[in-house]
Coordinates of C-alpha atoms and ligand atoms in Angstrom, one line a residue:
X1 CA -2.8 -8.4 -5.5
X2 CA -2.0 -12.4 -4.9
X3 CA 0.6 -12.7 -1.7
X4 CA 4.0 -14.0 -2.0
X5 CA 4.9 -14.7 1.6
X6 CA 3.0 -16.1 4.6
X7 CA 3.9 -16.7 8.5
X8 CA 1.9 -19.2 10.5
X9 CA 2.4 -18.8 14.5
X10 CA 1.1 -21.5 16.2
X11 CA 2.5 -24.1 18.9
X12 CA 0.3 -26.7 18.3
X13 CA 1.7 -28.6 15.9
X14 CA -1.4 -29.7 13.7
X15 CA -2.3 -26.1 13.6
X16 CA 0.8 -25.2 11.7
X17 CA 0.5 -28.7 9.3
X18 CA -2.7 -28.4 8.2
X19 CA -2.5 -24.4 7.6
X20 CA 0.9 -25.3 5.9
X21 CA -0.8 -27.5 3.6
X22 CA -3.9 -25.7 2.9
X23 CA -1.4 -22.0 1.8
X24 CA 0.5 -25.0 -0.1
X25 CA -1.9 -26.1 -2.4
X26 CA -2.5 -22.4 -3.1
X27 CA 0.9 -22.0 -4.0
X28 CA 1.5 -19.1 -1.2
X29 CA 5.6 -19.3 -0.2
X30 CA 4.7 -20.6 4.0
X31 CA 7.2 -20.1 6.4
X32 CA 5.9 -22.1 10.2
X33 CA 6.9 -21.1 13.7
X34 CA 6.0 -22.2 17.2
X35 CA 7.1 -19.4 19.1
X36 CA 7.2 -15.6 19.5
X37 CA 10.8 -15.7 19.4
X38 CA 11.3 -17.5 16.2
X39 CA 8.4 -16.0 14.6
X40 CA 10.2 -12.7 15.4
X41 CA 13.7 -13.3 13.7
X42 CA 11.2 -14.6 10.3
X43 CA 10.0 -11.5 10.4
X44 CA 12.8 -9.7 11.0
X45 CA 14.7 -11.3 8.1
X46 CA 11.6 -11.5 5.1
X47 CA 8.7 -9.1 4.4
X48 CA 5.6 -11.3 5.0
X49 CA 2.2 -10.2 3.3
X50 CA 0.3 -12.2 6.1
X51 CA 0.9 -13.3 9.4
X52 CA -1.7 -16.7 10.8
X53 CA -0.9 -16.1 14.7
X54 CA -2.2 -18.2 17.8
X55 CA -3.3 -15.2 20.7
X56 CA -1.2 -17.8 23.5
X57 CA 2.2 -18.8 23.3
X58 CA 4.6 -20.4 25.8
X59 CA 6.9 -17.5 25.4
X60 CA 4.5 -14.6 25.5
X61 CA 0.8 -13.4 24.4
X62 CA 0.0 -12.9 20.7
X63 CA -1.3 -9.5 21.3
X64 CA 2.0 -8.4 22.1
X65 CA 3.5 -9.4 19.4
X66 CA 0.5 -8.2 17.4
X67 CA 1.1 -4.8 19.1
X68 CA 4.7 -4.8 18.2
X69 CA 4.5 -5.5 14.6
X70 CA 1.2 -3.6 13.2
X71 CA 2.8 -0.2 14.2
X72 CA 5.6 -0.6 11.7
X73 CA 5.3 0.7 7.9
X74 CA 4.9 -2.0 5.5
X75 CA 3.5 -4.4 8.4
X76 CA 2.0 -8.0 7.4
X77 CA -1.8 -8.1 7.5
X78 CA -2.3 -9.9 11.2
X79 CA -5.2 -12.7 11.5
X80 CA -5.5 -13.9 15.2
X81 CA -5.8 -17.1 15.8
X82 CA -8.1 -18.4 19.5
X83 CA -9.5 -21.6 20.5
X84 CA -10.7 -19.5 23.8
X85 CA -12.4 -17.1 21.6
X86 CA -14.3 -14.0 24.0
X87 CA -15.7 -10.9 23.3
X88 CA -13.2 -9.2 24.6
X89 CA -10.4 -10.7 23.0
X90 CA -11.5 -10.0 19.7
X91 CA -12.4 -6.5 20.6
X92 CA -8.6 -5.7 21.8
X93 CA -7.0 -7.4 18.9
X94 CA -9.4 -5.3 16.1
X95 CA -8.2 -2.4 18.3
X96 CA -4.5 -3.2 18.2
X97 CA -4.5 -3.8 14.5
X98 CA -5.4 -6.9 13.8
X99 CA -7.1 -7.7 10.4
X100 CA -9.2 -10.8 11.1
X101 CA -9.8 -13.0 14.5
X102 CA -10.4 -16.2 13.7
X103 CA -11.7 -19.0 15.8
X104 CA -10.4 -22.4 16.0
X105 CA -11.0 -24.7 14.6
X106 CA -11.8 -23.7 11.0
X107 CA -12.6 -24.8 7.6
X108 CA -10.2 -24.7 4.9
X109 CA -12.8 -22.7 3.2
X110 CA -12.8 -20.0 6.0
X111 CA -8.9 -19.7 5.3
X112 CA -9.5 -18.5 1.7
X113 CA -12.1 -16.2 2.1
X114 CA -9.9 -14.2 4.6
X115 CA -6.5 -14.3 2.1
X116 CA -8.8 -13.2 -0.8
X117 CA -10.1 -10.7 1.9
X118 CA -7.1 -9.9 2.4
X119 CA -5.6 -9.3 -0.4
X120 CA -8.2 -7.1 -1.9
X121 CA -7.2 -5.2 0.8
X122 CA -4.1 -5.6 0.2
X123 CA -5.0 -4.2 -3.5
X124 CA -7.1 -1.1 -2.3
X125 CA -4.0 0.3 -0.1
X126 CA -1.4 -0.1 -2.6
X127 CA -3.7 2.1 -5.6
X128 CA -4.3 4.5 -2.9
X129 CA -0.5 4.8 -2.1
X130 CA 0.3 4.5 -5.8
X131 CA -2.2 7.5 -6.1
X132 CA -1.0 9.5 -3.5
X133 CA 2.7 9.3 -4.6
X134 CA 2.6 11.2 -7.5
X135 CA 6.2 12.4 -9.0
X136 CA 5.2 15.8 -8.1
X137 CA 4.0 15.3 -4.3
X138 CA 7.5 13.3 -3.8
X139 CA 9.7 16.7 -4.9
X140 CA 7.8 19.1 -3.1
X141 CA 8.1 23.0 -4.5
X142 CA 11.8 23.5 -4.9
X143 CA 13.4 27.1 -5.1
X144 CA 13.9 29.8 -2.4
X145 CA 13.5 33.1 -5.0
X146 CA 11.6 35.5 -4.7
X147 CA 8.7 34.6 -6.8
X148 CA 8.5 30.9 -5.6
X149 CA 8.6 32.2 -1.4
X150 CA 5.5 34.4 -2.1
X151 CA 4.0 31.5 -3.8
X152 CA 4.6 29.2 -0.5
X153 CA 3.0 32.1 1.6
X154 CA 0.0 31.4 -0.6
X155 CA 0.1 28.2 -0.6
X156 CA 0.6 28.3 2.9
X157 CA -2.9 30.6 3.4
X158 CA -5.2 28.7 0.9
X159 CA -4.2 24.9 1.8
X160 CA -6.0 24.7 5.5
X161 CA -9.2 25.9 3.4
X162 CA -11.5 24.3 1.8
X163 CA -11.0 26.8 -1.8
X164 CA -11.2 25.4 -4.6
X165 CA -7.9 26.5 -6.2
X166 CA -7.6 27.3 -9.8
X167 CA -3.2 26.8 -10.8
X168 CA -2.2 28.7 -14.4
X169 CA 0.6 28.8 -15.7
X170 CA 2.9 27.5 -18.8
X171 CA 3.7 23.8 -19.6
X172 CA 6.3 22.7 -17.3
X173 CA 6.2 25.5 -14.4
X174 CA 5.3 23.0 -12.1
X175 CA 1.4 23.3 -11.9
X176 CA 1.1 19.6 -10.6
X177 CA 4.3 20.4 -7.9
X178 CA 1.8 23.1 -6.2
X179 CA -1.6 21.2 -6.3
X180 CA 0.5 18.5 -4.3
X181 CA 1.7 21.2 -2.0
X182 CA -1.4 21.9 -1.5
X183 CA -3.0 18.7 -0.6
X184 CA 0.0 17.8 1.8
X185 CA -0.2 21.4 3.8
X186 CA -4.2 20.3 4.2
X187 CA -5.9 18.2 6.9
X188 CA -6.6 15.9 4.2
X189 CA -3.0 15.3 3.5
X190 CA -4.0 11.5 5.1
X191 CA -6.6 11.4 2.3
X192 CA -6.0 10.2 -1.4
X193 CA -4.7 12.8 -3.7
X194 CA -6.8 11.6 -7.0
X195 CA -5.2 13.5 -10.2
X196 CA -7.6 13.3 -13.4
X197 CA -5.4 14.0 -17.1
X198 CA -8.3 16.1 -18.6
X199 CA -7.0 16.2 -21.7
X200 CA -5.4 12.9 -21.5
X201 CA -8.3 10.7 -21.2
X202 CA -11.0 10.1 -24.5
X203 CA -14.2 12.5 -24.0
X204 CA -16.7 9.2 -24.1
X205 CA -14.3 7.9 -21.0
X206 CA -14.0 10.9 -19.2
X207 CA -17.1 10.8 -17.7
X208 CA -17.2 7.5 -16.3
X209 CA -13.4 8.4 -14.8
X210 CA -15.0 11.2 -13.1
X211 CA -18.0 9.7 -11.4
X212 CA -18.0 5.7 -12.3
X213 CA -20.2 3.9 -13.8
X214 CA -22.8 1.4 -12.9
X215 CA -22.8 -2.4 -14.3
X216 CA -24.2 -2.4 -18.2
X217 CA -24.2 0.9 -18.3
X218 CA -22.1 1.0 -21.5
X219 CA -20.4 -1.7 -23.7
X220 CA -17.8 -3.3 -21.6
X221 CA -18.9 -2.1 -18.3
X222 CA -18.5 -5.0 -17.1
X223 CA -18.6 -4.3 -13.5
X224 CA -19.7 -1.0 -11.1
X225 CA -16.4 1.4 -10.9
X226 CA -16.0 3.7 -8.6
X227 CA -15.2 7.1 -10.1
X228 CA -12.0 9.8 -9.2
X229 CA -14.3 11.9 -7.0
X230 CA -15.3 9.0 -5.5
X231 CA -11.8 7.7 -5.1
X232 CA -10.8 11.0 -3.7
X233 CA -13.6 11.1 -0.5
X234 CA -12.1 12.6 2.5
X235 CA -9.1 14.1 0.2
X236 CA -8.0 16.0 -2.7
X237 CA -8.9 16.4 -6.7
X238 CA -6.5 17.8 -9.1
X239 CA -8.3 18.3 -12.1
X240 CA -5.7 18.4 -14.3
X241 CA -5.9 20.7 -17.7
X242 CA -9.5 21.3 -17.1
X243 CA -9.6 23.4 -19.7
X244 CA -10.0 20.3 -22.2
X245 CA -13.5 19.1 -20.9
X246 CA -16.3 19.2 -22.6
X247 CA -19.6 21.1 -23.1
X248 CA -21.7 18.2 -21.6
X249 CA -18.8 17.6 -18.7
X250 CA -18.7 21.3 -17.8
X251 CA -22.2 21.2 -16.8
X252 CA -21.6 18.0 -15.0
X253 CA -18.7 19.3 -13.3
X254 CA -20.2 22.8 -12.0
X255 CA -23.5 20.3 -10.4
X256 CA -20.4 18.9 -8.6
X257 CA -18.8 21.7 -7.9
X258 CA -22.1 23.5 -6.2
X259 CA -24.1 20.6 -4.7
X260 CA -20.9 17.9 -4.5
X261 CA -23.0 15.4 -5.4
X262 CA -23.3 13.5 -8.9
X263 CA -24.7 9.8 -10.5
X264 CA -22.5 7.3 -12.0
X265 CA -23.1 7.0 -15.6
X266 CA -26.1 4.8 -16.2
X267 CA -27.0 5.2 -12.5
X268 CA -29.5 6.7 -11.0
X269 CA -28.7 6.5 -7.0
X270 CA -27.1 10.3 -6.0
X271 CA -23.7 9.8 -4.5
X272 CA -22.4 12.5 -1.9
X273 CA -18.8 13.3 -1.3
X274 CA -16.5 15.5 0.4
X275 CA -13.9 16.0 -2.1
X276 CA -11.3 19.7 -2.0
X277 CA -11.2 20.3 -5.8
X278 CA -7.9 21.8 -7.3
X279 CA -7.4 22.8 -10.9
X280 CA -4.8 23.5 -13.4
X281 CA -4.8 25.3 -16.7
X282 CA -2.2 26.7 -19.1
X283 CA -4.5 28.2 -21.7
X284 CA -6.0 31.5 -20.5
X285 CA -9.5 30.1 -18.8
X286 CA -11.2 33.5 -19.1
X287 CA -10.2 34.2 -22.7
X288 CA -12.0 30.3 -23.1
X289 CA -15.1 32.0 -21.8
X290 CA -14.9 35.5 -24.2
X291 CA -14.7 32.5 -26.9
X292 CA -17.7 30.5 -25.4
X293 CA -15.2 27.3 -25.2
X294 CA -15.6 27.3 -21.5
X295 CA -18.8 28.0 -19.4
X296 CA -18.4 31.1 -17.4
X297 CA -20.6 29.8 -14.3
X298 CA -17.6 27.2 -13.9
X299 CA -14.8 29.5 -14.3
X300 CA -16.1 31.2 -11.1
X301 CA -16.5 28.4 -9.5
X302 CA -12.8 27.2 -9.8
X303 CA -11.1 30.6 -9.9
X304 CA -12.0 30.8 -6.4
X305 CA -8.3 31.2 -5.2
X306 CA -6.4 31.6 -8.6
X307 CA -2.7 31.1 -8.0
X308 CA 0.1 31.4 -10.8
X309 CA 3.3 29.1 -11.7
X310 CA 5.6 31.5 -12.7
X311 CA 8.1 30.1 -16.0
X312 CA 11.7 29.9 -15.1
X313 CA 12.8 32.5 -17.4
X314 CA 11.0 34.9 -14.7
X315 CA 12.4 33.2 -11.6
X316 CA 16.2 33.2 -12.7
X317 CA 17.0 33.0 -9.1
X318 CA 15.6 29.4 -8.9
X319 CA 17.8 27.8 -11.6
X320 CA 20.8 26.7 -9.7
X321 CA 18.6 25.8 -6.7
X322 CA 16.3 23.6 -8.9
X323 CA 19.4 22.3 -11.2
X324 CA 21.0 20.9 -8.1
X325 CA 18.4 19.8 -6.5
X326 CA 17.4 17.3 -10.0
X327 CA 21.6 16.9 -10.0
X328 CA 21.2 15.1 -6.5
X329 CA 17.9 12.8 -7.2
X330 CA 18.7 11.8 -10.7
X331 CA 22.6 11.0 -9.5
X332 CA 20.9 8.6 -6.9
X333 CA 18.8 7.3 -10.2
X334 CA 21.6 6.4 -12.0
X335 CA 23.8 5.2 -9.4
X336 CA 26.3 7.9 -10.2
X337 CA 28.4 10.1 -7.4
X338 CA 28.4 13.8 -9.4
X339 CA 30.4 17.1 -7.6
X340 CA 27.9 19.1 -9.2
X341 CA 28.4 21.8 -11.6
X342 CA 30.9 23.8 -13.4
X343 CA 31.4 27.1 -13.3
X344 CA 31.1 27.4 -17.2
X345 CA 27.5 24.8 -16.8
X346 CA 26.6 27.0 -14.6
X347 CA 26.9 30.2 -16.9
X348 CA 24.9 28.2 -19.2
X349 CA 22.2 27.6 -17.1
X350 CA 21.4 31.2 -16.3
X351 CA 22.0 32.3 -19.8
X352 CA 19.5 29.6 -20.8
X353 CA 16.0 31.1 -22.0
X354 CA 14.3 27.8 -20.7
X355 CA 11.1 27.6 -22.9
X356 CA 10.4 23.9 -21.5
X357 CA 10.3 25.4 -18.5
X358 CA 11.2 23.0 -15.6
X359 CA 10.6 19.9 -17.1
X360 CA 13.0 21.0 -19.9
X361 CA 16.2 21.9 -16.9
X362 CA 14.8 18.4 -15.7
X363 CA 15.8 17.0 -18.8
X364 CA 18.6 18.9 -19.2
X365 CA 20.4 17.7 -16.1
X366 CA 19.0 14.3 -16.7
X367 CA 21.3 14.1 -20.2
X368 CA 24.2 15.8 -18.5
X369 CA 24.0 13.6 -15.4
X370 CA 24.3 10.7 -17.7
X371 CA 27.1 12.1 -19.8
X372 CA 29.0 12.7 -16.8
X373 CA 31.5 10.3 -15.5
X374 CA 31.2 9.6 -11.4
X375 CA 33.6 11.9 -9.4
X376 CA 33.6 14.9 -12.3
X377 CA 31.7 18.1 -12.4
X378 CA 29.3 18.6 -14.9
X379 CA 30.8 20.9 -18.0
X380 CA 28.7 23.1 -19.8
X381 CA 29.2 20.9 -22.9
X382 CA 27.3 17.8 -21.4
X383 CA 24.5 20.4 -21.0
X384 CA 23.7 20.7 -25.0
X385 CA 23.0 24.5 -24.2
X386 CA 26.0 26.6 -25.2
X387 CA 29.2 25.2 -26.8
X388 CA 32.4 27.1 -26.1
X389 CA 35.0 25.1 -26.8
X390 CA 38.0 25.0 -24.2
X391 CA 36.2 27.2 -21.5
X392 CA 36.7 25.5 -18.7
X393 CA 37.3 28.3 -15.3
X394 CA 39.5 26.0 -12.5
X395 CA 38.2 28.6 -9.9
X396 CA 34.7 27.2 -8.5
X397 CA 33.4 30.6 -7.3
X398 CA 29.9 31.0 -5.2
X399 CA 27.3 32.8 -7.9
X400 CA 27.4 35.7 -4.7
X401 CA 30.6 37.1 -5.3
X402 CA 31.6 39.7 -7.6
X403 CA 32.0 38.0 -11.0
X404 CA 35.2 41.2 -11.2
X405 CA 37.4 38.4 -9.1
X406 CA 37.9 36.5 -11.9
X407 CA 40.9 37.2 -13.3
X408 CA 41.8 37.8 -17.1
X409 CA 43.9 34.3 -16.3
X410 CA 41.1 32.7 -14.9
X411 CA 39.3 33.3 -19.1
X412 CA 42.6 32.0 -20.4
X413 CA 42.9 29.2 -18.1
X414 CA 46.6 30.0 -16.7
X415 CA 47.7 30.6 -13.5
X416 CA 46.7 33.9 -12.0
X417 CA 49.7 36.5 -13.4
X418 CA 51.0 34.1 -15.7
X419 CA 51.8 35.3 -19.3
X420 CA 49.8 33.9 -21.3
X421 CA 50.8 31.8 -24.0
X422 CA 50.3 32.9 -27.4
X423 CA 49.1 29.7 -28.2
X424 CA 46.2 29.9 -26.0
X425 CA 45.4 33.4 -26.9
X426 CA 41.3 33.5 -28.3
X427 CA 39.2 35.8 -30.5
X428 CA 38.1 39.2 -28.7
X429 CA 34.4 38.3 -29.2
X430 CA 35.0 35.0 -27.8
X431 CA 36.7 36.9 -24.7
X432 CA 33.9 39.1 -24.5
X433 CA 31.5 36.2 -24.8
X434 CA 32.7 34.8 -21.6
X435 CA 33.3 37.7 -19.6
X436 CA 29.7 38.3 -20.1
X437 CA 28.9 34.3 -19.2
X438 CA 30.6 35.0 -16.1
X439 CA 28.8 38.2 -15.6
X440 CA 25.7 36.4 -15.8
X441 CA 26.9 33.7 -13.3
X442 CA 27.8 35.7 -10.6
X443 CA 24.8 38.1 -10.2
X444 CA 22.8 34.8 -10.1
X445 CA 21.6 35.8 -13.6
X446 CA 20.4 38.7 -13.2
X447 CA 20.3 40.6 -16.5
X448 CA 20.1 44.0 -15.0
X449 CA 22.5 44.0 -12.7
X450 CA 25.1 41.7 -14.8
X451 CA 24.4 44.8 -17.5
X452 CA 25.4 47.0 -14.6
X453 CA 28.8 45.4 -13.7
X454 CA 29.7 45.2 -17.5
X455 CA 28.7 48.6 -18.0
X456 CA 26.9 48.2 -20.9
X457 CA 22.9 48.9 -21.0
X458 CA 20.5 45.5 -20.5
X459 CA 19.6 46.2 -23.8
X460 CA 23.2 45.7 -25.0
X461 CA 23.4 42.4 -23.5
X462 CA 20.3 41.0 -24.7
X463 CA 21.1 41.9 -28.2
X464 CA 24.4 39.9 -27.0
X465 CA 22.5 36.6 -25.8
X466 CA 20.1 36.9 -28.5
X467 CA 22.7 37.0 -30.6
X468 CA 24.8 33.9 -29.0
X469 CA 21.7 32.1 -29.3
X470 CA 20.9 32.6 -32.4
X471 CA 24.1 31.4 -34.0
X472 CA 23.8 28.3 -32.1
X473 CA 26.3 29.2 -29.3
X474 CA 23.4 29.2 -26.6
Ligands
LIG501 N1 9.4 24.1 -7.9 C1 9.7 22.9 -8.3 N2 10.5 22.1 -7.5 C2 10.8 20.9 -7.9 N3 10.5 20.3 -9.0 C3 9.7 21.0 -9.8 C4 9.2 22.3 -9.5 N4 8.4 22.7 -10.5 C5 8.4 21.7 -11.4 N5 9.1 20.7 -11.0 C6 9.3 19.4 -11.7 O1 9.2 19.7 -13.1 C7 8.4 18.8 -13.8 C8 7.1 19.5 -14.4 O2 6.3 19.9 -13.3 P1 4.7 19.8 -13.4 O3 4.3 18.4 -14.0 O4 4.2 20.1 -12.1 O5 4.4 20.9 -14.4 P2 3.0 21.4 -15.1 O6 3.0 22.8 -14.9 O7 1.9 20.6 -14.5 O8 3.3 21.0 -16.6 P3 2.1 20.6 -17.7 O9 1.4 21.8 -18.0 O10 3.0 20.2 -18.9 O11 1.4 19.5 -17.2 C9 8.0 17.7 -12.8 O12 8.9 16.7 -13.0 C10 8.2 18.4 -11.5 O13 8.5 17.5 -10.5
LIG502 MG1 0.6 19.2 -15.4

């Protein structure tokens, strides 16, 4: 990770030329103060990868300055500078953050060793971060139903363990959301969170993404890499569809799993680590065993704590919550200013059988969000769900109140006890298409209870939506 920006803090003059020159000739972009004062307002103004900076100033001590700046996030990498170099000094700038102390005077050679140094370094945190901030660990576990707070009591229990955690559920429910949740509600939540795409990655690679590999140890390894569990010391694993891996890698695995210790491929030295393993799954793990696709000694050994992503479909109550809450981040994506949504988008959300799960209302509001102009609501028809034509309610209602207070004007759009106009008048089973829209709206879509308040059975109405949907109107 080459450096862009460096700050030289020195008051003695031939200090600052000749470190000027040598950054120079390496192309870094140098900026040169003498005192704390003006280093300050640099730094204050530009991020700086590195920061060259002389422990005695006429305006103040180095340290404090040092102090100051290597508390903040995104702080420069600090090398102290001394020509009064003690013990102690160095001791008490390591311990306030400093990166390198270097003695004066010095080579032009000892200057690059500590950029490349440091910008290995540099490297190293940024994968770790870029690790670490997976999509999934940003969102956190949206939705306040039913189904989703017993799942964060779980969660909850099982993170301050050390279980390894086995997550099933369909494509989309948010398996990935949860093993984050996890890892951040652990003590390790300081520690990487490594994720490994079992199915994602070729079977000849996997291994070597799982433990490393040595130097030679295959064409093209070119070099020793360290492996995911490796990565992941101290932290988290989220073995990722771990139903795809293979015969060979099972057995592998479960050595890991019991001993926590493997070899990198083509090595023979035995690594330790202390690695929290999570999995997920959405094929059936124990029907993999009855078939002999999966070894049953490993299944234990994952589905120590199983825990289930439930599909939207089953936790209705979440839909609105998790619409709005994609509504709000992909607005700020798109640099677009969205009231949110219709009462009629809405309806179509709920009535929505969601078989992409999540990722599919992610998508969803994604499209509309972009359809939609800044300042509007979202209407159902940006959603590409359910097309009714002209049904647009002006009352924006909260899903808790008794769908009944709409009015028969509210379905034709008029004013509440104005005639209609013949003009506007619709077919009854488009009426009764939208009555049973906002039905479904207002008890939070509820089937059962939306039934209820129509008086028809829930069998009546899902003949209804089935129907809707299956000429294309849902
Ligand atoms: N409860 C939730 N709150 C907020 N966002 C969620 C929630 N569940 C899922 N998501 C979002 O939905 C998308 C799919 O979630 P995720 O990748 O965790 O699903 P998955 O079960 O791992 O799917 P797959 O089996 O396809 O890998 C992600 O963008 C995720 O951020
Ligand atoms: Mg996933």
């Amino acid at each position: 990770m080459a450096f862009e920006k460096i700050l030289v803090l020195d008051d003695e003059l031939i200090i600052r030329k000749s470190l000027q020159e040598i950054l120079r000739r390496k192309r870094y972009s140098v900026a040169v103060a003498a005192t704390i004062k003006a280093a300050e307002k640099y730094l204050d103004k530009d991020p700086f990868d590195l920061v060259f900076m002389d422990l005695r100033l006429p305006d103040g001590d180095g340290t404090t300055l040092l102090n100051k700046i290597s508390k903040k996030p995104d702080a420069p990498l600090i090398v102290m500078m001394t020509g009064y170099a003690t013990i102690e000094s160095a001791v008490d700038c390591m311990r306030a953050g400093a990166f390198e102390y270097l003695i004066k005077p010095f080579s032009s050679n000892q200057i690059e060793i500590i950029i490349h140094k440091a910008e290995n370094y540099t490297h190293l945190v940024n994968v770790n971060r870029f690790y670490s901030q997976s999509d999934s660990l940003e969102t956190g576990l949206v939705g306040k139903g039913k189904a989703t707070r017993q799942l964060r009591n779980l969660i909850q229990k099982v993170a301050p363990t050390q279980a390894t955690v086995l997550i099933h559920g369909e494509s989309g429910t948010g398996k990935e959301v949860i093993a984050g949740e996890i890892h951040k509600a652990s003590a390790r939540s300081g520690a990487p969170f490594i994720k490994v795409n079992c199915a994602a990655i070729s079977e000849t690679l996997i291994e070597s993404e799982f433990f490393g590999h040595e130097k030679g140890a295959f064409t093209g390894a070119v070099d020793r890499r360290r492996g995911r569990f490796e990565l992941a010391h101290g932290g988290t694993i989220l073995l990722d569809e771990v139903s795809e891996i293979s015969p060979n890698l099972q057995a592998k695995l479960l050595r890991v799993l019991q001993e926590r210790e493997f070899e990198r491929v083509g090595g023979n030295q035995t690594i330790k680590v202390d690695t929290r393993v999570l999995a997920t799954t959405n094929r059936d793990l124990a029907k993999c065993v009855q078939k002999g696709e999966f070894r049953e000694d490993l299944y234990y050994r994952l589905n120590v704590f199983p825990l289930y992503s439930t599909p939207l479909r089953e936790k209705k109550e979440d839909i609105l919550t998790l619409a709005d809450h994609f509504n709000d981040s992909l607005q700020r994506k798109h640099g677009v200013k969205i009231e949110g949504f219709s009462p009629a988008a809405k309806s179509c959300l709920l009535a929505h059988n969601w078989p992409g799960n999540i990722r599919e209302l992610q998508n969803t509001v994604e499209r509309a969000v972009i359809l939609t102009e800044s300042g509007n609501y979202i209407q159902h028809s940006s959603l590409g769900l359910l097309h009714l034509d002209g049904f647009e309610p002006h009352v924006e209602e909260s899903a808790s109140e008794p769908y009944l207070s709409h009015t028969w004007g509210d379905l034709f759009q008029g004013e509440d006890g104005d005639k209609p106009d013949p003009e506007s008048l619709i077919p009854i089973d488009e009426l009764e298409k939208r009555y049973i829209l906002h039905a479904l709206e207002a008890t939070g879509g509820n089937r059962s209870l939306a039934a209820r308040h129509l008086k028809v059975t829930s069998r009546t109405l899902r003949n209804k939506l089935k129907q809707y949907q299956e000429s294309q109107i849902l």
